[in-house]
Short mmCIF file of C-alpha atoms and ligand atoms in Angstrom, two decimals:
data_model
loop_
_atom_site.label_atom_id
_atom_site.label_comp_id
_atom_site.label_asym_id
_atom_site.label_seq_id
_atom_site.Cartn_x
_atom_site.Cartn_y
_atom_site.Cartn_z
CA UNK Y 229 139.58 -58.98 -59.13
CA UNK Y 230 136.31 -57.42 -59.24
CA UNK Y 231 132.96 -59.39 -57.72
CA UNK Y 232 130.55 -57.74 -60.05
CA UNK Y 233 129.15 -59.28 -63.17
CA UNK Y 234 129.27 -57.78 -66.38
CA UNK Y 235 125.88 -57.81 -66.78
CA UNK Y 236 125.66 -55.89 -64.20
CA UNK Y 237 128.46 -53.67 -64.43
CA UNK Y 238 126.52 -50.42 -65.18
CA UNK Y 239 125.06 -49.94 -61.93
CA UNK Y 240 126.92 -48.32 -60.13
CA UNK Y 241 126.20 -49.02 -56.85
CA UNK Y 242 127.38 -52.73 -57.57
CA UNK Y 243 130.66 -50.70 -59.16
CA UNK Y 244 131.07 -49.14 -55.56
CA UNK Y 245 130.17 -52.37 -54.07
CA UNK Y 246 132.28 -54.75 -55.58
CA UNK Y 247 135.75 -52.56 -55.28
CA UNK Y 248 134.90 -51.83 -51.23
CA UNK Y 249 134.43 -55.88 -51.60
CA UNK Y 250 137.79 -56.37 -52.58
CA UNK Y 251 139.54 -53.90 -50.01
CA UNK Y 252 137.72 -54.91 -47.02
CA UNK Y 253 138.82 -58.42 -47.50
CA UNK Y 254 142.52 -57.50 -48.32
CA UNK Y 255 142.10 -55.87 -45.10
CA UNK Y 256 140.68 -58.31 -43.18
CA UNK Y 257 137.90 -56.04 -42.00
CA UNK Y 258 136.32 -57.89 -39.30
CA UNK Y 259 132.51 -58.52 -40.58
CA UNK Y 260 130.64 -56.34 -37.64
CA UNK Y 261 132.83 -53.24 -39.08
CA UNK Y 262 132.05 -54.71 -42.60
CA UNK Y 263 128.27 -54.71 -42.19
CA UNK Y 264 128.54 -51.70 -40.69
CA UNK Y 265 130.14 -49.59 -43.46
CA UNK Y 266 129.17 -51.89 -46.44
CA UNK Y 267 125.36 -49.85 -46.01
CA UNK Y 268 124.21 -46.63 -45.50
CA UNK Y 269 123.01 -44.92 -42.43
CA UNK Y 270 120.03 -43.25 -43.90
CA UNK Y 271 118.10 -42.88 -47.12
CA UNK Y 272 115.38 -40.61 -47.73
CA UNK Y 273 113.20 -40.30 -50.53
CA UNK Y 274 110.79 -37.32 -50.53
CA UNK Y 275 108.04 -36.05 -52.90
CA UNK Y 276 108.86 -32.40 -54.31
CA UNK Y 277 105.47 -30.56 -55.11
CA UNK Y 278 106.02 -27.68 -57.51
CA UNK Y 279 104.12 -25.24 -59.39
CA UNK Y 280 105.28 -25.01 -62.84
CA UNK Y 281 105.37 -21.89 -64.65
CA UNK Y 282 102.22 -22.69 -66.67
CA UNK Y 283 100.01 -23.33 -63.79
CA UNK Y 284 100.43 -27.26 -63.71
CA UNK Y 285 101.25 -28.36 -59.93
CA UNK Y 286 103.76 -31.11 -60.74
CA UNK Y 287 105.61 -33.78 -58.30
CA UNK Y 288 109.67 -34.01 -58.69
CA UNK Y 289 111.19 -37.28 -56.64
CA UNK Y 290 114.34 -36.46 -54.69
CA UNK Y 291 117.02 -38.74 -52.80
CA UNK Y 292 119.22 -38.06 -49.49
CA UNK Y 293 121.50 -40.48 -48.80
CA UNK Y 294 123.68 -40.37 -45.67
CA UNK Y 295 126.08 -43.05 -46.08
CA UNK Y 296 128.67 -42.80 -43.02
CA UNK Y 297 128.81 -39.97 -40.10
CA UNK Y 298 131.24 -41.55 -38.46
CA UNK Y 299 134.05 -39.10 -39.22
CA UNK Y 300 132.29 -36.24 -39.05
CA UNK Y 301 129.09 -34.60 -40.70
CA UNK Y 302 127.74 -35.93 -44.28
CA UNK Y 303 129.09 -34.34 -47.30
CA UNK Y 304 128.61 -34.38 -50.20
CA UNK Y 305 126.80 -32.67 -53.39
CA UNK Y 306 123.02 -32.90 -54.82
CA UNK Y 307 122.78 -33.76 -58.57
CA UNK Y 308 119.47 -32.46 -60.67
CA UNK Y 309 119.23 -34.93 -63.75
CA UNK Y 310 116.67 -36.64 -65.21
CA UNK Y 311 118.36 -39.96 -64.55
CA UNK Y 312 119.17 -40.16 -61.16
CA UNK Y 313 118.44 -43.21 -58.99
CA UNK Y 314 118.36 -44.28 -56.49
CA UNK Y 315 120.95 -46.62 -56.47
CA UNK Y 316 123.13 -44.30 -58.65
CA UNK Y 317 122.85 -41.58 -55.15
CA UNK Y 318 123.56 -44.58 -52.83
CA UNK Y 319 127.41 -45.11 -54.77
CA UNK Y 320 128.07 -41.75 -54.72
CA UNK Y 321 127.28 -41.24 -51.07
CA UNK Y 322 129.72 -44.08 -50.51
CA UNK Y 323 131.93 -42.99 -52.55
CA UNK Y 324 131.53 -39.61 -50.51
CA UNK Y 325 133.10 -41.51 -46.95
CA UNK Y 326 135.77 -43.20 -48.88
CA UNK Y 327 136.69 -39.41 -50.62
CA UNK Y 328 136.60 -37.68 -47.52
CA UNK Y 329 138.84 -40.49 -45.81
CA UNK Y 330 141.07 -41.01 -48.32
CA UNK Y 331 142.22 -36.72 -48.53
CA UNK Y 332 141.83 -37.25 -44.48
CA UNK Y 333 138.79 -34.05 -43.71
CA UNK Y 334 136.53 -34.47 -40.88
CA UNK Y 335 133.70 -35.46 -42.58
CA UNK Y 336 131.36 -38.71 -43.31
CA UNK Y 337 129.74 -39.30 -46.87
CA UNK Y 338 126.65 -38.28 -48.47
CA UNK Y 339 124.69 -37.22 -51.54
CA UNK Y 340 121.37 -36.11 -52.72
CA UNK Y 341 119.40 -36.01 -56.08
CA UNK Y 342 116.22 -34.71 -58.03
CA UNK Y 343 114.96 -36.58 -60.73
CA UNK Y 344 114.39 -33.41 -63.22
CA UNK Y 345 116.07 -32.20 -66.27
CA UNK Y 346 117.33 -28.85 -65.40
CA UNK Y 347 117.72 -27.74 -69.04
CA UNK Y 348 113.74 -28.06 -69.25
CA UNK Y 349 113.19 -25.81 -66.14
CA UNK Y 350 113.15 -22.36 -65.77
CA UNK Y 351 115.08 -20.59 -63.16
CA UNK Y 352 111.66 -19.94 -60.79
CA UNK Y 353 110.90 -23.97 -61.26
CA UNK Y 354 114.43 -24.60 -60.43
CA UNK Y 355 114.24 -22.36 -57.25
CA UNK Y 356 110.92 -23.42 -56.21
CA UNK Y 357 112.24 -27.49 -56.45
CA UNK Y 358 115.29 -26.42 -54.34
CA UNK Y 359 113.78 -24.80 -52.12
CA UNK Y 360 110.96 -27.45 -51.43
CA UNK Y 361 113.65 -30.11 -51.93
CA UNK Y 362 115.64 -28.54 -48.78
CA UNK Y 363 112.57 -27.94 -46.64
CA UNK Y 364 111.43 -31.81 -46.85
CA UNK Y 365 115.30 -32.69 -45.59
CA UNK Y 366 115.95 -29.96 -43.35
CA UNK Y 367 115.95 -31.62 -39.95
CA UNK Y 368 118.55 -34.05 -41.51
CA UNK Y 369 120.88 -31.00 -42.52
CA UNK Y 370 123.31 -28.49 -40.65
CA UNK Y 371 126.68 -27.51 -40.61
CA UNK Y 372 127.21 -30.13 -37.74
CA UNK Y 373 125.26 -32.73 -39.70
CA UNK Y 374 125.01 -33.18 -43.28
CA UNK Y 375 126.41 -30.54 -45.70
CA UNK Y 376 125.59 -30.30 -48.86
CA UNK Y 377 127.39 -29.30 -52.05
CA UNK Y 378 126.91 -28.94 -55.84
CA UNK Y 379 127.02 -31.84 -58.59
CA UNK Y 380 126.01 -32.34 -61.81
CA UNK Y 381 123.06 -29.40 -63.13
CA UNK Y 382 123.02 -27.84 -59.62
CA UNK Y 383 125.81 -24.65 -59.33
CA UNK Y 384 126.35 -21.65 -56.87
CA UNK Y 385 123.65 -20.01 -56.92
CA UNK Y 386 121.17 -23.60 -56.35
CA UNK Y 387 123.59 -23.57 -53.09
CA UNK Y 388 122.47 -19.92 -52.22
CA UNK Y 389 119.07 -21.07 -52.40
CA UNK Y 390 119.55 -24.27 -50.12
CA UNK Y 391 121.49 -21.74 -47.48
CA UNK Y 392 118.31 -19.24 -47.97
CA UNK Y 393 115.76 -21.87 -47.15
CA UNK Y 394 117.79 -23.56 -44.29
CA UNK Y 395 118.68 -19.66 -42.85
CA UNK Y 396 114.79 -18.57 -42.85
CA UNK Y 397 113.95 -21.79 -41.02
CA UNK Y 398 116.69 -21.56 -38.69
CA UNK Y 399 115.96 -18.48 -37.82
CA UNK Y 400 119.49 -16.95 -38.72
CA UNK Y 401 122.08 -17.16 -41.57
CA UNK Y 402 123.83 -20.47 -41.66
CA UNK Y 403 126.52 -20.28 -44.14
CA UNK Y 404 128.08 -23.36 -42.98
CA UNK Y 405 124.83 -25.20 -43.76
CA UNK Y 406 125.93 -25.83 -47.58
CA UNK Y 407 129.43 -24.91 -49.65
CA UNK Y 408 130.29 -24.28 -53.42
CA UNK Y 409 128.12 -21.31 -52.36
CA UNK Y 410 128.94 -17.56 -54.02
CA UNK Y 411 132.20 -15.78 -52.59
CA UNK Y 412 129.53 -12.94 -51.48
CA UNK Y 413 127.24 -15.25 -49.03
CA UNK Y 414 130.75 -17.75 -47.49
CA UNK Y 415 131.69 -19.64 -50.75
CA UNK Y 416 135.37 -20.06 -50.63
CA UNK Y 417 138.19 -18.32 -52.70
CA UNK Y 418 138.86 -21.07 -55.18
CA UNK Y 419 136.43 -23.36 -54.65
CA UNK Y 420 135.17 -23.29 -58.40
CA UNK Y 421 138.93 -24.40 -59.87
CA UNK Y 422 139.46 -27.22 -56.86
CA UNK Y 423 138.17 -29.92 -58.44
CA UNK Y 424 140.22 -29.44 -61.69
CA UNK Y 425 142.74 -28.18 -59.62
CA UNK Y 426 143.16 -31.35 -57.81
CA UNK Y 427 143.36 -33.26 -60.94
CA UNK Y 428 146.19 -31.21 -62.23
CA UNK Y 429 148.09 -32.03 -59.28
CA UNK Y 430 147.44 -35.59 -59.26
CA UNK Y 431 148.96 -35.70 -62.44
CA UNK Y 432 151.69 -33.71 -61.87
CA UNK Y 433 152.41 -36.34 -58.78
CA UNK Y 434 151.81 -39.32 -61.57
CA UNK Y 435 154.23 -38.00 -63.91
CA UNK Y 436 156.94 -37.34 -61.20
CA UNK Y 437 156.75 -41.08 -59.68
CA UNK Y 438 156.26 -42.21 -63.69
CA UNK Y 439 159.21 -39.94 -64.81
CA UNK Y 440 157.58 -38.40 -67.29
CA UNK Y 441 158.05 -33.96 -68.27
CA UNK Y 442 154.80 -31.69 -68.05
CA UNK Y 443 155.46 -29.55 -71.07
CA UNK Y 444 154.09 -30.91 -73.78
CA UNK Y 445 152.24 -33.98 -72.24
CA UNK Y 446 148.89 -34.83 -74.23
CA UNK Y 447 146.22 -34.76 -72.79
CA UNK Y 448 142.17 -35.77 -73.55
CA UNK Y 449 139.72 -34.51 -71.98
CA UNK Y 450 136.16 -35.65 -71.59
CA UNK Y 451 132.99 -33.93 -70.04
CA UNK Y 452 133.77 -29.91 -70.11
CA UNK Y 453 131.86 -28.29 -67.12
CA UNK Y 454 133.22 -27.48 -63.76
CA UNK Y 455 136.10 -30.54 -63.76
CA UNK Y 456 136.78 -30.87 -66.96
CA UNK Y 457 137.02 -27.03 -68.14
CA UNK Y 458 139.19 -26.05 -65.02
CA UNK Y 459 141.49 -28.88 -65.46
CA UNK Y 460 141.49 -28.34 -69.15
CA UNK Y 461 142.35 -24.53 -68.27
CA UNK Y 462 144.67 -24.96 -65.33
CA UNK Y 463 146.51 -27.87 -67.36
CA UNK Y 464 146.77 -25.56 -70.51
CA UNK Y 465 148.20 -22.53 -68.41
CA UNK Y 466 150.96 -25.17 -66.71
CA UNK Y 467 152.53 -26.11 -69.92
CA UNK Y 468 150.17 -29.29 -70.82
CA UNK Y 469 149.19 -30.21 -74.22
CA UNK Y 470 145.29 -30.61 -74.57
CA UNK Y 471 144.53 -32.63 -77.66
CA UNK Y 472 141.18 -33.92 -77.37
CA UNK Y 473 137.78 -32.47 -75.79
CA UNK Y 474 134.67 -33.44 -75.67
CA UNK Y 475 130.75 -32.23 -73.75
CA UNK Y 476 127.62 -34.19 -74.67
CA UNK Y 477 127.03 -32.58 -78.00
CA UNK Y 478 130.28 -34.33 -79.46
CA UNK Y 479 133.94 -34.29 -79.21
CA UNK Y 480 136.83 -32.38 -81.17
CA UNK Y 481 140.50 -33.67 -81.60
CA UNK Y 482 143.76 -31.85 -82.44
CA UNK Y 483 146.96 -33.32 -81.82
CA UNK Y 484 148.51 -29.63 -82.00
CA UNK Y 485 146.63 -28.86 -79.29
CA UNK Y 486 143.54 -26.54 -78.31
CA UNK Y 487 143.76 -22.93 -77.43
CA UNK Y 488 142.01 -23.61 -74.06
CA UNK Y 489 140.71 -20.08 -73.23
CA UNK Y 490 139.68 -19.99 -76.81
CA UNK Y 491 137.53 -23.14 -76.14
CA UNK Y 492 136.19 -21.71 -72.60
CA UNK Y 493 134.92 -18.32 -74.34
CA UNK Y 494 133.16 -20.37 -77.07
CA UNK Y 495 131.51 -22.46 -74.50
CA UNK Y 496 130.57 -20.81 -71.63
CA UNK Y 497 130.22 -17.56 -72.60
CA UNK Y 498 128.75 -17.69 -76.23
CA UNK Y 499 126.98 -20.95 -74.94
CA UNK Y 500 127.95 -23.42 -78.12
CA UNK Y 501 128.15 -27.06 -78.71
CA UNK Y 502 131.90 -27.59 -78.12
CA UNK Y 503 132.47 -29.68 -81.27
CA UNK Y 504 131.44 -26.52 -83.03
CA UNK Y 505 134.66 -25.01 -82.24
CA UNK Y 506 135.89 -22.72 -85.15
CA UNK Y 507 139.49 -23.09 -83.85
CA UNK Y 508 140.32 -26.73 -85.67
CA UNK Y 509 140.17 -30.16 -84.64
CA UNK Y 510 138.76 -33.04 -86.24
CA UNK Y 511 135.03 -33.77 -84.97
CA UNK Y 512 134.29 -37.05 -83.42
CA UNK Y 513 131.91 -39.01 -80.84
CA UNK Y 514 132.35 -37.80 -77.12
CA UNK Y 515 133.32 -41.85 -76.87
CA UNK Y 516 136.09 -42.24 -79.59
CA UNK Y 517 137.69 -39.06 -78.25
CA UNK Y 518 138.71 -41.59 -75.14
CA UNK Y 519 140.37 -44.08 -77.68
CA UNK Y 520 143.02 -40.92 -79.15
CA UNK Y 521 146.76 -41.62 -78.07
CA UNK Y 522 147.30 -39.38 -75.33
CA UNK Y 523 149.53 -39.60 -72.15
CA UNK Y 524 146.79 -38.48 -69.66
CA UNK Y 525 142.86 -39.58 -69.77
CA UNK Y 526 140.59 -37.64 -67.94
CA UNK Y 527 137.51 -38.15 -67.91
CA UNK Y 528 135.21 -35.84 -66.39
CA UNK Y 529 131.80 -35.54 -67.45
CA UNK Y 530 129.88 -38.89 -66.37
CA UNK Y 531 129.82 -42.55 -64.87
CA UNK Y 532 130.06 -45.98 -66.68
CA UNK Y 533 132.76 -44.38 -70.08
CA UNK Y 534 135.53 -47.25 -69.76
CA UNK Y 535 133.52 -50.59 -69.51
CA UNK Y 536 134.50 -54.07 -70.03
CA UNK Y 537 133.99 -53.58 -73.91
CA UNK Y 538 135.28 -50.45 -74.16
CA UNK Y 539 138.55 -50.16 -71.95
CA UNK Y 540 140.66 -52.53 -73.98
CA UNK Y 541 140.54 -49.43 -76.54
CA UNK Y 542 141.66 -46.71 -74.16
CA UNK Y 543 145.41 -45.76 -75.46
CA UNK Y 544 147.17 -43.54 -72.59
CA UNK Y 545 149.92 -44.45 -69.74
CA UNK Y 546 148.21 -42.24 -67.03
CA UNK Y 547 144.05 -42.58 -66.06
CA UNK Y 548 143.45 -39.20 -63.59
CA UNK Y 549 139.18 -40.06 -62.96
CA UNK Y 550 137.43 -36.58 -62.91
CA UNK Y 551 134.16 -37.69 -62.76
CA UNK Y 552 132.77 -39.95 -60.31
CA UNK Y 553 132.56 -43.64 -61.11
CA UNK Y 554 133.88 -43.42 -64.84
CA UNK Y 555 135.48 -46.75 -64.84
CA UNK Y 556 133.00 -49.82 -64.01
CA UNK Y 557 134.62 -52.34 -62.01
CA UNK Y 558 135.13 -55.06 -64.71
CA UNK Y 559 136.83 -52.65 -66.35
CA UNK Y 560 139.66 -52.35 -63.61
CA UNK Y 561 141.64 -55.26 -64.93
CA UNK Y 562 141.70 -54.34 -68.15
CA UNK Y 563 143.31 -51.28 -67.13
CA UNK Y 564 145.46 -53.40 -65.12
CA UNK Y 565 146.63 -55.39 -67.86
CA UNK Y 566 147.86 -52.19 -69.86
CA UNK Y 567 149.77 -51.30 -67.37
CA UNK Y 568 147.71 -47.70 -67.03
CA UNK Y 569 148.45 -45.70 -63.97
CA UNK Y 570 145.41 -45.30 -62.37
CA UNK Y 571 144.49 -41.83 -60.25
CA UNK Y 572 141.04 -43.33 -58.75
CA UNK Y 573 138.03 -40.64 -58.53
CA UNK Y 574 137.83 -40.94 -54.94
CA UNK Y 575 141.67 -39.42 -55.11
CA UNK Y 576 141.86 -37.19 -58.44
CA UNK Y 577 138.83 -35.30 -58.00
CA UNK Y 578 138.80 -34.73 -54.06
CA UNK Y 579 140.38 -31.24 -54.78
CA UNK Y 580 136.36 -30.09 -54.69
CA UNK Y 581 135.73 -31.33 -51.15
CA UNK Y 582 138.64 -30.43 -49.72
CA UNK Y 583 137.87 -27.20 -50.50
CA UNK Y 584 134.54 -27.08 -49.75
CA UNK Y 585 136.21 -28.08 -46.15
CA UNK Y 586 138.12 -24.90 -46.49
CA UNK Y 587 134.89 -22.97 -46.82
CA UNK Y 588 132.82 -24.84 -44.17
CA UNK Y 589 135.94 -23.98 -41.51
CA UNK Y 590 135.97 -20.48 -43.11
CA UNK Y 591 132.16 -19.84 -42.43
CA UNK Y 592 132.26 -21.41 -39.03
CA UNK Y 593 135.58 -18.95 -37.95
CA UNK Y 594 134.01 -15.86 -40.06
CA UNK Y 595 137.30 -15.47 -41.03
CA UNK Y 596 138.34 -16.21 -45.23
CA UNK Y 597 141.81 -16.79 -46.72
CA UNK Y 598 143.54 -15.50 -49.71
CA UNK Y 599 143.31 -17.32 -52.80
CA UNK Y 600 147.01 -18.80 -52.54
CA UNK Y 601 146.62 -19.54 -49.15
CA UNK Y 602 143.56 -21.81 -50.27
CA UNK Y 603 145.52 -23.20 -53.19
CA UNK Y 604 148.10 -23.57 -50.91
CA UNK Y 605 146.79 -25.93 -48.84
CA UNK Y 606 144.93 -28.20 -51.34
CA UNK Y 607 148.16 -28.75 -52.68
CA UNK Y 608 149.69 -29.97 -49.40
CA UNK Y 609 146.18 -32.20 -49.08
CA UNK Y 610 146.45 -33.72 -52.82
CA UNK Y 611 150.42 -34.20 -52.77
CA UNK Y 612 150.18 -36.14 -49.52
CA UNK Y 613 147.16 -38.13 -50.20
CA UNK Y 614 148.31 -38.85 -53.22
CA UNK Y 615 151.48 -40.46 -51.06
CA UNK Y 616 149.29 -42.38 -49.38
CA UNK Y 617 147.73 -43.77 -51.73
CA UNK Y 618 150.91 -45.05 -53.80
CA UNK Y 619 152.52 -46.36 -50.39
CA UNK Y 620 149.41 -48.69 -49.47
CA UNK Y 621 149.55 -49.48 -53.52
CA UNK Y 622 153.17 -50.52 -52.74
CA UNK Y 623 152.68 -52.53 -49.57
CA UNK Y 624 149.79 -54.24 -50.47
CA UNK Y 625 150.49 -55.36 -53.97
CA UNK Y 626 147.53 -53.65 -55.01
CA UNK Y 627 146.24 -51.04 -58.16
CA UNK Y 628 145.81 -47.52 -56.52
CA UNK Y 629 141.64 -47.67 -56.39
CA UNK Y 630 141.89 -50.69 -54.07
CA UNK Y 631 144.74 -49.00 -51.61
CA UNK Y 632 142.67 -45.89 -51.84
CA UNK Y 633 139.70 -48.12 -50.71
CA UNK Y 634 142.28 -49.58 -48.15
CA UNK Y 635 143.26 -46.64 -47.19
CA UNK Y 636 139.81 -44.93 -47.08
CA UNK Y 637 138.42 -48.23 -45.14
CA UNK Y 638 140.88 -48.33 -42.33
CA UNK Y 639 140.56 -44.94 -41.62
CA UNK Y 640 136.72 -45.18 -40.94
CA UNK Y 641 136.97 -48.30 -39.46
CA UNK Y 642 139.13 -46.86 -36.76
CA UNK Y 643 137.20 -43.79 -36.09
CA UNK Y 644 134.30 -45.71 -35.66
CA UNK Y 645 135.90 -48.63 -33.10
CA UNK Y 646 137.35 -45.56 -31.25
CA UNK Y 647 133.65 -44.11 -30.89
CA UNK Y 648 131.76 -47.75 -30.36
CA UNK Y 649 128.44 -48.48 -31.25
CA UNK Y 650 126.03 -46.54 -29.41
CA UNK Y 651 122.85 -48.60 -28.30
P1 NAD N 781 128.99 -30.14 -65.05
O1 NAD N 781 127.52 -30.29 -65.13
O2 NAD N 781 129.60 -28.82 -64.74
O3 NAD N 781 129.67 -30.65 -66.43
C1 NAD N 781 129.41 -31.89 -66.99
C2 NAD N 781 130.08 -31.95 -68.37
O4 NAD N 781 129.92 -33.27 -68.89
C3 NAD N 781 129.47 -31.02 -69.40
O5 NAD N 781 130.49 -30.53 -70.25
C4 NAD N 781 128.52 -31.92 -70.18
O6 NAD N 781 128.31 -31.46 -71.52
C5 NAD N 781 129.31 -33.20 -70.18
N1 NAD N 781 128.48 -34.38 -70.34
C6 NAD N 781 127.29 -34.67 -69.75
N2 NAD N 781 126.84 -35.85 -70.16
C7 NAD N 781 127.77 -36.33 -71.01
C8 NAD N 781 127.88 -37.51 -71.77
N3 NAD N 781 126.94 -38.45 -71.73
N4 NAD N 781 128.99 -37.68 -72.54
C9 NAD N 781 129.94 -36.72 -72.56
N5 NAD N 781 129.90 -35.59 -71.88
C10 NAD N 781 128.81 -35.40 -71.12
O7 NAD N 781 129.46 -31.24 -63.98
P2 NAD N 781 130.80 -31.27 -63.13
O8 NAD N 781 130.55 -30.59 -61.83
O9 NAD N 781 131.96 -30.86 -63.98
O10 NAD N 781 130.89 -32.83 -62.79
C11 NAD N 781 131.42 -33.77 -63.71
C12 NAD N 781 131.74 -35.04 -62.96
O11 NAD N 781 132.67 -34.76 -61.91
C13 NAD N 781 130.56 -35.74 -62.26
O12 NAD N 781 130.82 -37.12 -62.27
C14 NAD N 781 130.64 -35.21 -60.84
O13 NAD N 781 130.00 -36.07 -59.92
C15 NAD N 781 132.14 -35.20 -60.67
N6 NAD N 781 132.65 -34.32 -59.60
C16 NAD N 781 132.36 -32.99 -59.60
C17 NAD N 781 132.91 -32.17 -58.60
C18 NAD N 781 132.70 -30.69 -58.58
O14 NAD N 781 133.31 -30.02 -57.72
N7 NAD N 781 131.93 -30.11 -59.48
C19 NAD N 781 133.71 -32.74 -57.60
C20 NAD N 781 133.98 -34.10 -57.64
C21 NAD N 781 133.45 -34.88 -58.67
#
């Protein structure tokens, strides 16, 4: 079903690509609208100078990529890794509309990256490229405009620093300006669980419509950092069974099941390589803990894991995406073919910008909820989306990524025919 080549399969722009493709010809886009959404609004590329802590004055490239306003203002996080692209910044911005359509929040799509490894910087460095970083894209930002967020090696207190800079220019405090900010300058009561939040409820929607029971379903989970911790935690605590784990340094199997809390301490607060975990397990690559028998996948730690070669290996009944862009689109119909249940990314892991909505209405009102109130809500967001989803699945005759696209596509498409193009 996919357009894009395997050789080509681990960009993942041409991932994105090929699946909105697919939709916007099941949906008969006409090809104005196509154009339109198939590229992005904006992209700019600035040149980060930055004294280094040893007195060298060094240049960092960074990426902000506003892929669609037409719903609302951009959103979406900025990612500090020594890889980024590019074209890897591009997908996720797009990816960014289609999320923020799909869960139905007033808000267009787009994302930003460094090109630095944040595990070689000090905190100063890091501050000083954030800063710098936000100054060279400021006229771009604003609550009304493009809000940022946290990805991968950026966290709370990078966001503080991005509100800081943004504030002093401003000439007042704009919390609104960024979320996944700290709960003492506007972040919003459970912000930091929503992602893996949202994946816990996706799955317990998938095990509903698949009739499947909660307690005791196994469970793998890849990539342990925001997503993959919380939903490993939140999971544990609801009567799941995690078997299998795994960060970059390795993965760790135990079909009794892990101790979650156990794992967390070892992790994050005494800062060890997770495969290192005294608690049992058999030790194995962070890729072979995706082939374990399991009844839920989720993998939530980086893009391109289940490929054309390695999908056919993948042994579970439900797929809830974590991460962004995990699957490559080859890779779909292999899926297909087992018969998985697919939760697509821009679905299972929109639990972190619908809260970050939260927080952006609770800065602009001044006003914050309680915690359930928050969870509360998600819930209501995820359950129906989720809905959604299935239904245009159902009447299209199509896996669940392509009716979210669907979905996701149609929604933008009429927002922007009810607006018109302005020239
Ligand atoms: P994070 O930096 O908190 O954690 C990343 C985890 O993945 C770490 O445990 C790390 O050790 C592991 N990892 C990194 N490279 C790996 C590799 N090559 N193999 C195996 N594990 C590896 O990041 P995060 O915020 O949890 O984001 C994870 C994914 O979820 C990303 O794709 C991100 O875009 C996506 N996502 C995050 C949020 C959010 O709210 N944080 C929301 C939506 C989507």
């Amino acid at each position: 079903m996919a357009t894009v080549t395997v050789q080509n399969e681990m960009n993942v722009y041409e991932s994105a690509d090929a699946r909105f493709e697919v939709a916007a010809k099941i949906l008969g886009l006409e090809e104005g609208l196509y154009k339109y959404m198939k590229y992005p609004d904006k992209e700019i590329t600035v040149y980060i100078p930055v004294g280094l802590d040893d007195g060298r004055l060094e240049v960092f490239v960074g990426y902000r990529v506003q892929h669609s306003l037409v719903r609302g203002p951009g959103k979406g996080g900025i990612r500090f890794a020594p890889d980024v692209t590019l074209d890897e910044v591009r997908a996720l911005a797009a990816w960014m509309t289609w999320k923020c359509a799909v869960v139905n929040i007033p808000f267009g799509g787009a994302k930003g990256g460094v090109i630095c490894d944040p595990t070689k910087l000090s905190r100063g460095e890091l501050e000083r490229i954030t800063r710098r970083y936000t100054a060279e894209i400021i006229e771009w930002l604003g609550p009304e405009r493009d809000v940022p967020a946290p990805d991968m090696g950026t966290n709370e207190q990078t966001m503080a620093w991005v509100m800081d800079t943004y504030s002093m220019h401003m000439r007042h405090t704009t919390t609104a300006v960024v979320t996944g900010k700290p709960l003492d300058l506007g972040g919003s009561r459970g912000r930091r669980e929503a992602t893996g939040r949202g994946c816990m409820i996706s799955c317990d929607k998938a095990l509903a419509k698949l009739g499947m029971k909660r307690d005791g379903c196994r469970v793998v989970v890849q990539g342990f950092g925001n997503v993959g911790g919380m939903a490993a935690l939140l999971m544990h605590q609801a009567g799941y069974k995690i078997i299998g784990l795994a960060d970059i340094h390795g993965g760790l199997y135990n079909e009794k099941g892990f101790d979650i809390p156990a794992v967390i301490d070892w992790v994050h607060k005494e800062r060890k390589p997770l495969p290192d975990f005294p608690g049992g397990g058999a030790r194995m690559s962070t890729q072979d803990v995706l082939y374990q028998p399991c009844d839920i996948l989720l993998p939530a730690a980086v893009e391109n894991q289940l490929t054309s070669k390695t999908a056919g290996s993948v042994n579970c009944r439900i797929l809830c995406e974590g991460a962004n862009g995990p699957t490559t689109a080859p890779a779909d119909e292999i899926l297909d073919n087992k018969g998985i249940f697919v939760i697509p990314d821009i679905l299972a892991n929109a639990g972190g910008v619908t809260v970050s909505y939260f927080e952006w209405v609770q800065d602009r009102q001044g006003f914050f909820w309680r915690e359930s109130e928050v969870n509360e809500r998600l819930q209501d967001v995820m359950e129906h989306s989720f809905d959604e989803v299935v239904r245009y699945s159902e009447t299209h005759g199509v896996n669940n990524r392509i009716a979210a696209y669907i979905l996701a596509i149609d929604r933008v498409a009429y927002a922007l025919k009810l607006r018109g193009i302005y020239a």
